[in-house]
Every structure is written in structure tokens, then in C-alpha cells.
């Protein structure tokens, strides 16, 4: 069975601070995919990144960066110089590959509040 | 690219009526779409997997006759909540899995439908 744990339920920071959202996963699959989605107050889930299990290279996209470490089964997300518009619920998710394995297993989400 | 349109965004209906929600992938084909339900301050709960040209696969505990799913084309899936009751009030979100290209297997989500049953 697959499992995603986001231990941080809520995080509150002041604008311009850096913040890291933690994600730990469990899976028996050798091929799997990890995702991060952002859900602003409007409700729509916005795709941020996908990583496959064979690519441990860290990625940076603007103020966003992701650290994937298979050794610790973690896929952490860092926002540098946070802004008020970053306030949202962030979900980490996991899927396998092939057939019904493409279903996403979501973590419980982390509510990030960035205060001016 | 990768836009998923979900309509309506909000529905208020009387108990006993049926409500249809549409989910369309606008710029990519999606053989597989998913329907989720989300309660306030909670994560997404997968209700069913919608497969184009075949029957939907429902998660354990989800009533098939209550939540009818039709996936008539490679870009459209519909969820019909039949004989809605107040306990069906919730936020329903669909996603579409991209069939091909660099974005293959990424699920893109609609904006959600907030259903309120009076």
C-alpha cells in the first residue's frame, strides 16, 4: 500500500522568509511518481511538479525548489522569499505506474499562511 | 496548456433532485479521468476512476447508483449525483490524466464544484 505523510498541518511565516514543506512517502513499487500540487482558497488544484523514482536530481523553478531523496523517502518543497500569494494548501502525492497504479495517493496537505 | 474545465462551479439544489457535473480536458486527450470529493480542511478522497468507453471503477464505499459516471469521449467525463440529499453536500473535483507527450500521466485538475443540497 502507498502512503504519503505531510507532518506539518499548518505553517505560518512572514513575507520574504524561506519555508520548507516536508513530504515522506511509502511504496513498494520500484517505479513511481511524486507530485506537488497547490490549492489556493479558490479551490482548484494547481500542478507544480512531477518527479519519477529514477530521477533524484533536485529541481529549481523560480522561487520554488524540490529536494528528492530516495534514501529517506522524502520529497521536500522549499519556497524561497515567500510571498502572500503563496498562501495555500500544498499537497504532496504519489502514484505508481501502469493501469490502476496511476491513481494518486495524497498526503493530508499543509496549510501555508504567508503574512505581510 | 493542460486546462481542465469543470462546470458548474457551484450548485444549490433541493433534496431529491439530480445534479450533473461536467469535466472537460480542453487541450489534451484523457482516456482516464478521476472524481474526488473533498470535505472542509481535509485531503482529497478518490471516489472513482472514469475510463473512456468502459465502466467506471468505484472506490470502496462509494455507491455506484448514487454517483453515476459517464466518460463519453476522450475529453469529457460527467458525474451525476442522483437523488441528492444534504449529506451529499461537498466539494467535488475532477482530474484528467494526460494520455501522451512530456506530460503523460500527470493529472490536471478542474476548479471544483461546490454542491449544496437543501
PDB file of C-alpha atoms in Angstrom:
ATOM      1  CA  UNK A   1       0.000   0.000   0.000  1.00  0.00           C
ATOM      2  CA  UNK A   2       1.100   3.525  -0.678  1.00  0.00           C
ATOM      3  CA  UNK A   3       1.187   6.268   1.901  1.00  0.00           C
ATOM      4  CA  UNK A   4       2.121   9.939   1.933  1.00  0.00           C
ATOM      5  CA  UNK A   5       2.779  11.795   5.157  1.00  0.00           C
ATOM      6  CA  UNK A   6       2.835  15.542   5.472  1.00  0.00           C
ATOM      7  CA  UNK A   7       3.585  16.019   9.125  1.00  0.00           C
ATOM      8  CA  UNK A   8       3.140  19.792   9.073  1.00  0.00           C
ATOM      9  CA  UNK A   9      -0.563  20.599   9.251  1.00  0.00           C
ATOM     10  CA  UNK A  10      -0.134  24.362   9.275  1.00  0.00           C
ATOM     11  CA  UNK A  11       2.804  26.707   8.805  1.00  0.00           C
ATOM     12  CA  UNK A  12       2.762  30.457   9.253  1.00  0.00           C
ATOM     13  CA  UNK A  13       5.599  32.679   8.066  1.00  0.00           C
ATOM     14  CA  UNK A  14       6.246  36.327   7.434  1.00  0.00           C
ATOM     15  CA  UNK A  15       6.721  37.508   3.888  1.00  0.00           C
ATOM     16  CA  UNK A  16      10.237  37.046   2.478  1.00  0.00           C
ATOM     17  CA  UNK A  17      11.009  34.154   4.789  1.00  0.00           C
ATOM     18  CA  UNK A  18      12.049  30.829   3.303  1.00  0.00           C
ATOM     19  CA  UNK A  19       9.828  27.876   4.130  1.00  0.00           C
ATOM     20  CA  UNK A  20      10.167  24.126   3.586  1.00  0.00           C
ATOM     21  CA  UNK A  21       7.220  21.774   3.353  1.00  0.00           C
ATOM     22  CA  UNK A  22       8.012  18.184   4.242  1.00  0.00           C
ATOM     23  CA  UNK A  23       6.764  15.073   2.476  1.00  0.00           C
ATOM     24  CA  UNK A  24       7.590  11.475   3.335  1.00  0.00           C
ATOM     25  CA  UNK A  25       6.260   8.586   1.299  1.00  0.00           C
ATOM     26  CA  UNK A  26       5.960   4.816   1.466  1.00  0.00           C
ATOM     27  CA  UNK A  27       5.682   2.484  -1.501  1.00  0.00           C
ATOM     28  CA  UNK A  28       6.748  -0.988  -2.552  1.00  0.00           C
ATOM     29  CA  UNK A  29       6.886  -0.024  -6.221  1.00  0.00           C
ATOM     30  CA  UNK A  30      10.268   0.373  -7.870  1.00  0.00           C
ATOM     31  CA  UNK A  31       8.802   2.775 -10.420  1.00  0.00           C
ATOM     32  CA  UNK A  32       6.706   5.561  -9.001  1.00  0.00           C
ATOM     33  CA  UNK A  33       5.973   9.251  -9.374  1.00  0.00           C
ATOM     34  CA  UNK A  34       5.885  12.049  -6.849  1.00  0.00           C
ATOM     35  CA  UNK A  35       3.903  15.255  -7.219  1.00  0.00           C
ATOM     36  CA  UNK A  36       3.251  18.556  -5.535  1.00  0.00           C
ATOM     37  CA  UNK A  37       0.007  20.446  -6.011  1.00  0.00           C
ATOM     38  CA  UNK A  38      -1.064  23.849  -4.716  1.00  0.00           C
ATOM     39  CA  UNK A  39      -4.671  24.532  -3.703  1.00  0.00           C
ATOM     40  CA  UNK A  40      -5.355  28.253  -3.207  1.00  0.00           C
ATOM     41  CA  UNK A  41      -8.559  29.399  -1.481  1.00  0.00           C
ATOM     42  CA  UNK A  42     -10.363  29.306  -4.822  1.00  0.00           C
ATOM     43  CA  UNK A  43     -10.208  25.503  -4.664  1.00  0.00           C
ATOM     44  CA  UNK A  44      -8.526  24.486  -7.892  1.00  0.00           C
ATOM     45  CA  UNK A  45      -5.516  22.211  -7.571  1.00  0.00           C
ATOM     46  CA  UNK A  46      -2.561  23.579  -9.489  1.00  0.00           C
ATOM     47  CA  UNK A  47       0.099  21.151 -10.673  1.00  0.00           C
ATOM     48  CA  UNK A  48       3.592  22.205  -9.588  1.00  0.00           C
ATOM     49  CA  UNK A  49       5.961  19.335 -10.270  1.00  0.00           C
ATOM     50  CA  UNK A  50       6.279  15.644 -11.067  1.00  0.00           C
ATOM     51  CA  UNK A  51       9.313  13.532 -10.278  1.00  0.00           C
ATOM     52  CA  UNK A  52       9.886   9.911 -11.257  1.00  0.00           C
ATOM     53  CA  UNK A  53      11.658   7.483  -8.979  1.00  0.00           C
ATOM     54  CA  UNK A  54      14.698   7.232 -11.203  1.00  0.00           C
ATOM     55  CA  UNK A  55      15.438  10.925 -11.231  1.00  0.00           C
ATOM     56  CA  UNK A  56      16.830  12.176  -7.948  1.00  0.00           C
ATOM     57  CA  UNK A  57      18.120  15.400  -9.389  1.00  0.00           C
ATOM     58  CA  UNK A  58      16.857  18.368  -7.454  1.00  0.00           C
ATOM     59  CA  UNK A  59      14.869  20.939  -9.342  1.00  0.00           C
ATOM     60  CA  UNK A  60      14.523  24.677  -9.102  1.00  0.00           C
ATOM     61  CA  UNK A  61      11.816  26.757 -10.704  1.00  0.00           C
ATOM     62  CA  UNK A  62      11.997  30.392  -9.776  1.00  0.00           C
ATOM     63  CA  UNK A  63      11.419  30.667  -6.034  1.00  0.00           C
ATOM     64  CA  UNK A  64      10.427  27.019  -5.811  1.00  0.00           C
ATOM     65  CA  UNK A  65      12.816  24.130  -5.310  1.00  0.00           C
ATOM     66  CA  UNK A  66      12.365  20.453  -4.610  1.00  0.00           C
ATOM     67  CA  UNK A  67      14.663  18.005  -2.860  1.00  0.00           C
ATOM     68  CA  UNK A  68      14.080  14.328  -3.649  1.00  0.00           C
ATOM     69  CA  UNK A  69      15.959  11.804  -1.528  1.00  0.00           C
ATOM     70  CA  UNK A  70      15.164   8.132  -2.031  1.00  0.00           C
ATOM     71  CA  UNK A  71      17.373   7.146   0.895  1.00  0.00           C
ATOM     72  CA  UNK A  72      14.978   8.861   3.284  1.00  0.00           C
ATOM     73  CA  UNK A  73      11.845   8.510   1.094  1.00  0.00           C
ATOM     74  CA  UNK A  74      11.356  12.248   1.156  1.00  0.00           C
ATOM     75  CA  UNK A  75      10.328  14.829  -1.403  1.00  0.00           C
ATOM     76  CA  UNK A  76      10.515  18.218   0.275  1.00  0.00           C
ATOM     77  CA  UNK A  77       9.421  21.518  -1.201  1.00  0.00           C
ATOM     78  CA  UNK A  78      11.069  24.851  -0.431  1.00  0.00           C
ATOM     79  CA  UNK A  79       9.723  28.287  -1.215  1.00  0.00           C
ATOM     80  CA  UNK A  80      12.366  30.981  -1.120  1.00  0.00           C
ATOM     81  CA  UNK A  81      11.460  34.548  -0.218  1.00  0.00           C
ATOM     82  CA  UNK A  82       7.815  33.675   0.361  1.00  0.00           C
ATOM     83  CA  UNK A  83       5.050  36.000  -0.778  1.00  0.00           C
ATOM     84  CA  UNK A  84       1.467  36.489   0.349  1.00  0.00           C
ATOM     85  CA  UNK A  85       0.279  34.882  -2.901  1.00  0.00           C
ATOM     86  CA  UNK A  86       1.976  31.665  -1.820  1.00  0.00           C
ATOM     87  CA  UNK A  87      -0.670  31.239   0.874  1.00  0.00           C
ATOM     88  CA  UNK A  88      -2.464  27.992   0.052  1.00  0.00           C
ATOM     89  CA  UNK A  89      -2.768  24.342   0.955  1.00  0.00           C
ATOM     90  CA  UNK A  90       0.014  22.296  -0.561  1.00  0.00           C
ATOM     91  CA  UNK A  91      -0.454  18.602  -1.261  1.00  0.00           C
ATOM     92  CA  UNK A  92       2.231  16.017  -1.867  1.00  0.00           C
ATOM     93  CA  UNK A  93       1.059  12.978  -3.826  1.00  0.00           C
ATOM     94  CA  UNK A  94       2.360   9.618  -5.013  1.00  0.00           C
ATOM     95  CA  UNK A  95       1.403   7.270  -7.825  1.00  0.00           C
ATOM     96  CA  UNK A  96       2.700   4.034  -9.233  1.00  0.00           C
ATOM     97  CA  UNK A  97       2.873   3.262 -12.930  1.00  0.00           C
ATOM     98  CA  UNK A  98       0.612   1.188 -15.112  1.00  0.00           C
ATOM     99  CA  UNK A  99      -3.113   0.544 -15.001  1.00  0.00           C
ATOM    100  CA  UNK A 100      -4.830   1.415 -11.755  1.00  0.00           C
ATOM    101  CA  UNK A 101      -1.466   2.259 -10.216  1.00  0.00           C
ATOM    102  CA  UNK A 102      -1.734   5.679 -11.765  1.00  0.00           C
ATOM    103  CA  UNK A 103      -4.164   6.662  -9.038  1.00  0.00           C
ATOM    104  CA  UNK A 104      -2.824   9.402  -6.804  1.00  0.00           C
ATOM    105  CA  UNK A 105      -2.342   8.915  -3.089  1.00  0.00           C
ATOM    106  CA  UNK A 106      -2.441  12.308  -1.411  1.00  0.00           C
ATOM    107  CA  UNK A 107      -0.995  13.497   1.838  1.00  0.00           C
ATOM    108  CA  UNK A 108      -3.272  15.421   4.172  1.00  0.00           C
ATOM    109  CA  UNK A 109      -1.877  18.728   2.993  1.00  0.00           C
ATOM    110  CA  UNK A 110      -0.023  21.609   4.638  1.00  0.00           C
ATOM    111  CA  UNK A 111      -1.741  24.955   5.026  1.00  0.00           C
ATOM    112  CA  UNK A 112       0.798  27.680   4.411  1.00  0.00           C
ATOM    113  CA  UNK A 113      -0.051  31.196   5.516  1.00  0.00           C
ATOM    114  CA  UNK A 114       2.291  33.975   4.470  1.00  0.00           C
ATOM    115  CA  UNK A 115       1.674  37.150   6.422  1.00  0.00           C
ATOM    116  CA  UNK A 116       2.621  40.582   5.125  1.00  0.00           C
TER     117      UNK A 116
ATOM    118  CA  UNK B   1      -1.831  24.267 -21.927  1.00  0.00           C
ATOM    119  CA  UNK B   2      -3.218  21.452 -19.772  1.00  0.00           C
ATOM    120  CA  UNK B   3      -6.514  23.058 -18.889  1.00  0.00           C
ATOM    121  CA  UNK B   4      -9.362  21.135 -17.315  1.00  0.00           C
ATOM    122  CA  UNK B   5     -12.740  22.817 -17.289  1.00  0.00           C
ATOM    123  CA  UNK B   6     -15.288  21.814 -14.669  1.00  0.00           C
ATOM    124  CA  UNK B   7     -18.874  23.040 -14.636  1.00  0.00           C
ATOM    125  CA  UNK B   8     -20.817  24.209 -12.809  1.00  0.00           C
ATOM    126  CA  UNK B   9     -18.613  25.780 -10.163  1.00  0.00           C
ATOM    127  CA  UNK B  10     -21.458  25.988  -7.699  1.00  0.00           C
ATOM    128  CA  UNK B  11     -24.816  24.263  -7.430  1.00  0.00           C
ATOM    129  CA  UNK B  12     -27.611  24.690  -4.932  1.00  0.00           C
ATOM    130  CA  UNK B  13     -30.434  22.198  -5.276  1.00  0.00           C
ATOM    131  CA  UNK B  14     -33.343  20.745  -3.407  1.00  0.00           C
ATOM    132  CA  UNK B  15     -33.187  17.373  -1.765  1.00  0.00           C
ATOM    133  CA  UNK B  16     -34.212  14.595  -4.144  1.00  0.00           C
ATOM    134  CA  UNK B  17     -33.056  16.237  -7.343  1.00  0.00           C
ATOM    135  CA  UNK B  18     -30.191  15.063  -9.534  1.00  0.00           C
ATOM    136  CA  UNK B  19     -27.166  17.157 -10.362  1.00  0.00           C
ATOM    137  CA  UNK B  20     -24.785  16.684 -13.285  1.00  0.00           C
ATOM    138  CA  UNK B  21     -21.186  17.914 -13.184  1.00  0.00           C
ATOM    139  CA  UNK B  22     -19.053  18.078 -16.323  1.00  0.00           C
ATOM    140  CA  UNK B  23     -15.304  17.720 -16.588  1.00  0.00           C
ATOM    141  CA  UNK B  24     -13.552  18.532 -19.860  1.00  0.00           C
ATOM    142  CA  UNK B  25      -9.913  18.427 -20.872  1.00  0.00           C
ATOM    143  CA  UNK B  26      -9.587  21.376 -23.215  1.00  0.00           C
ATOM    144  CA  UNK B  27      -6.222  20.875 -24.873  1.00  0.00           C
ATOM    145  CA  UNK B  28      -5.286  17.257 -24.377  1.00  0.00           C
ATOM    146  CA  UNK B  29      -6.833  13.819 -24.550  1.00  0.00           C
ATOM    147  CA  UNK B  30      -7.662  11.973 -21.383  1.00  0.00           C
ATOM    148  CA  UNK B  31      -8.607   8.324 -21.561  1.00  0.00           C
ATOM    149  CA  UNK B  32      -8.756   8.352 -17.794  1.00  0.00           C
ATOM    150  CA  UNK B  33     -10.357  10.920 -15.537  1.00  0.00           C
ATOM    151  CA  UNK B  34     -10.846  10.864 -11.802  1.00  0.00           C
ATOM    152  CA  UNK B  35     -13.528  12.167  -9.478  1.00  0.00           C
ATOM    153  CA  UNK B  36     -12.697  13.279  -5.965  1.00  0.00           C
ATOM    154  CA  UNK B  37     -14.618  14.577  -3.025  1.00  0.00           C
ATOM    155  CA  UNK B  38     -13.119  16.970  -0.524  1.00  0.00           C
ATOM    156  CA  UNK B  39     -14.516  17.837   2.882  1.00  0.00           C
ATOM    157  CA  UNK B  40     -13.549  21.122   4.570  1.00  0.00           C
ATOM    158  CA  UNK B  41      -9.923  21.235   5.655  1.00  0.00           C
ATOM    159  CA  UNK B  42      -9.331  17.691   4.522  1.00  0.00           C
ATOM    160  CA  UNK B  43      -7.461  15.979   1.746  1.00  0.00           C
ATOM    161  CA  UNK B  44      -8.977  14.688  -1.471  1.00  0.00           C
ATOM    162  CA  UNK B  45     -10.840  11.424  -1.362  1.00  0.00           C
ATOM    163  CA  UNK B  46     -10.913   9.469  -4.620  1.00  0.00           C
ATOM    164  CA  UNK B  47     -14.431   8.410  -5.487  1.00  0.00           C
ATOM    165  CA  UNK B  48     -13.995   6.747  -8.852  1.00  0.00           C
ATOM    166  CA  UNK B  49     -11.851   6.350 -11.937  1.00  0.00           C
ATOM    167  CA  UNK B  50     -13.593   7.188 -15.170  1.00  0.00           C
ATOM    168  CA  UNK B  51     -12.447   5.295 -18.253  1.00  0.00           C
ATOM    169  CA  UNK B  52     -13.384   6.355 -21.770  1.00  0.00           C
ATOM    170  CA  UNK B  53     -15.514   3.717 -23.427  1.00  0.00           C
ATOM    171  CA  UNK B  54     -15.870   1.482 -20.399  1.00  0.00           C
ATOM    172  CA  UNK B  55     -17.433   1.383 -16.966  1.00  0.00           C
ATOM    173  CA  UNK B  56     -16.064   3.490 -14.192  1.00  0.00           C
ATOM    174  CA  UNK B  57     -14.182   1.904 -11.330  1.00  0.00           C
ATOM    175  CA  UNK B  58     -15.505   2.951  -7.935  1.00  0.00           C
ATOM    176  CA  UNK B  59     -13.595   3.079  -4.692  1.00  0.00           C
ATOM    177  CA  UNK B  60     -14.764   1.027  -1.768  1.00  0.00           C
ATOM    178  CA  UNK B  61     -17.730   2.559  -0.028  1.00  0.00           C
ATOM    179  CA  UNK B  62     -18.835   4.743  -2.945  1.00  0.00           C
ATOM    180  CA  UNK B  63     -22.341   3.969  -4.193  1.00  0.00           C
ATOM    181  CA  UNK B  64     -22.357   3.334  -7.933  1.00  0.00           C
ATOM    182  CA  UNK B  65     -26.058   4.028  -8.280  1.00  0.00           C
ATOM    183  CA  UNK B  66     -25.727   7.244  -6.351  1.00  0.00           C
ATOM    184  CA  UNK B  67     -22.814   8.684  -8.268  1.00  0.00           C
ATOM    185  CA  UNK B  68     -23.238   7.894 -11.960  1.00  0.00           C
ATOM    186  CA  UNK B  69     -20.191   8.420 -14.144  1.00  0.00           C
ATOM    187  CA  UNK B  70     -20.130   8.606 -17.914  1.00  0.00           C
ATOM    188  CA  UNK B  71     -16.962   9.068 -19.976  1.00  0.00           C
ATOM    189  CA  UNK B  72     -18.371   9.547 -23.446  1.00  0.00           C
ATOM    190  CA  UNK B  73     -15.303  10.883 -25.225  1.00  0.00           C
ATOM    191  CA  UNK B  74     -11.588  11.380 -24.784  1.00  0.00           C
ATOM    192  CA  UNK B  75     -12.201  14.859 -23.399  1.00  0.00           C
ATOM    193  CA  UNK B  76     -15.402  14.633 -21.383  1.00  0.00           C
ATOM    194  CA  UNK B  77     -16.494  12.873 -18.217  1.00  0.00           C
ATOM    195  CA  UNK B  78     -19.658  13.576 -16.263  1.00  0.00           C
ATOM    196  CA  UNK B  79     -20.638  12.842 -12.688  1.00  0.00           C
ATOM    197  CA  UNK B  80     -24.319  12.750 -11.838  1.00  0.00           C
ATOM    198  CA  UNK B  81     -25.325  12.837  -8.214  1.00  0.00           C
ATOM    199  CA  UNK B  82     -28.724  11.152  -8.227  1.00  0.00           C
ATOM    200  CA  UNK B  83     -31.441  11.954  -5.715  1.00  0.00           C
ATOM    201  CA  UNK B  84     -29.141  14.283  -3.835  1.00  0.00           C
ATOM    202  CA  UNK B  85     -29.511  14.652  -0.093  1.00  0.00           C
ATOM    203  CA  UNK B  86     -27.943  17.128   2.336  1.00  0.00           C
ATOM    204  CA  UNK B  87     -25.206  14.655   3.231  1.00  0.00           C
ATOM    205  CA  UNK B  88     -24.047  14.786  -0.393  1.00  0.00           C
ATOM    206  CA  UNK B  89     -23.173  18.445   0.035  1.00  0.00           C
ATOM    207  CA  UNK B  90     -19.464  18.735  -0.581  1.00  0.00           C
ATOM    208  CA  UNK B  91     -16.724  19.979  -2.889  1.00  0.00           C
ATOM    209  CA  UNK B  92     -16.317  17.702  -5.910  1.00  0.00           C
ATOM    210  CA  UNK B  93     -13.165  17.909  -8.031  1.00  0.00           C
ATOM    211  CA  UNK B  94     -12.308  16.138 -11.234  1.00  0.00           C
ATOM    212  CA  UNK B  95      -8.937  15.490 -12.785  1.00  0.00           C
ATOM    213  CA  UNK B  96      -7.834  14.342 -16.204  1.00  0.00           C
ATOM    214  CA  UNK B  97      -4.731  12.289 -16.837  1.00  0.00           C
ATOM    215  CA  UNK B  98      -2.781  13.383 -19.887  1.00  0.00           C
ATOM    216  CA  UNK B  99      -2.513  10.480 -22.338  1.00  0.00           C
ATOM    217  CA  UNK B 100       0.707  11.407 -24.045  1.00  0.00           C
ATOM    218  CA  UNK B 101       3.682  13.628 -24.625  1.00  0.00           C
ATOM    219  CA  UNK B 102       6.020  15.014 -21.967  1.00  0.00           C
ATOM    220  CA  UNK B 103       3.102  15.483 -19.578  1.00  0.00           C
ATOM    221  CA  UNK B 104       1.982  11.882 -19.866  1.00  0.00           C
ATOM    222  CA  UNK B 105       0.366  10.587 -16.700  1.00  0.00           C
ATOM    223  CA  UNK B 106       0.183  13.955 -14.980  1.00  0.00           C
ATOM    224  CA  UNK B 107      -3.270  14.605 -13.549  1.00  0.00           C
ATOM    225  CA  UNK B 108      -4.594  18.099 -14.145  1.00  0.00           C
ATOM    226  CA  UNK B 109      -7.473  19.270 -12.010  1.00  0.00           C
ATOM    227  CA  UNK B 110     -10.641  21.214 -12.599  1.00  0.00           C
ATOM    228  CA  UNK B 111     -11.664  24.142 -10.431  1.00  0.00           C
ATOM    229  CA  UNK B 112     -14.143  22.064  -8.478  1.00  0.00           C
ATOM    230  CA  UNK B 113     -17.898  22.139  -7.918  1.00  0.00           C
ATOM    231  CA  UNK B 114     -19.387  23.143  -4.616  1.00  0.00           C
ATOM    232  CA  UNK B 115     -22.662  21.279  -4.166  1.00  0.00           C
ATOM    233  CA  UNK B 116     -25.155  22.399  -1.559  1.00  0.00           C
ATOM    234  CA  UNK B 117     -28.270  20.288  -1.107  1.00  0.00           C
ATOM    235  CA  UNK B 118     -31.077  21.937   0.817  1.00  0.00           C
TER     236      UNK B 118
END
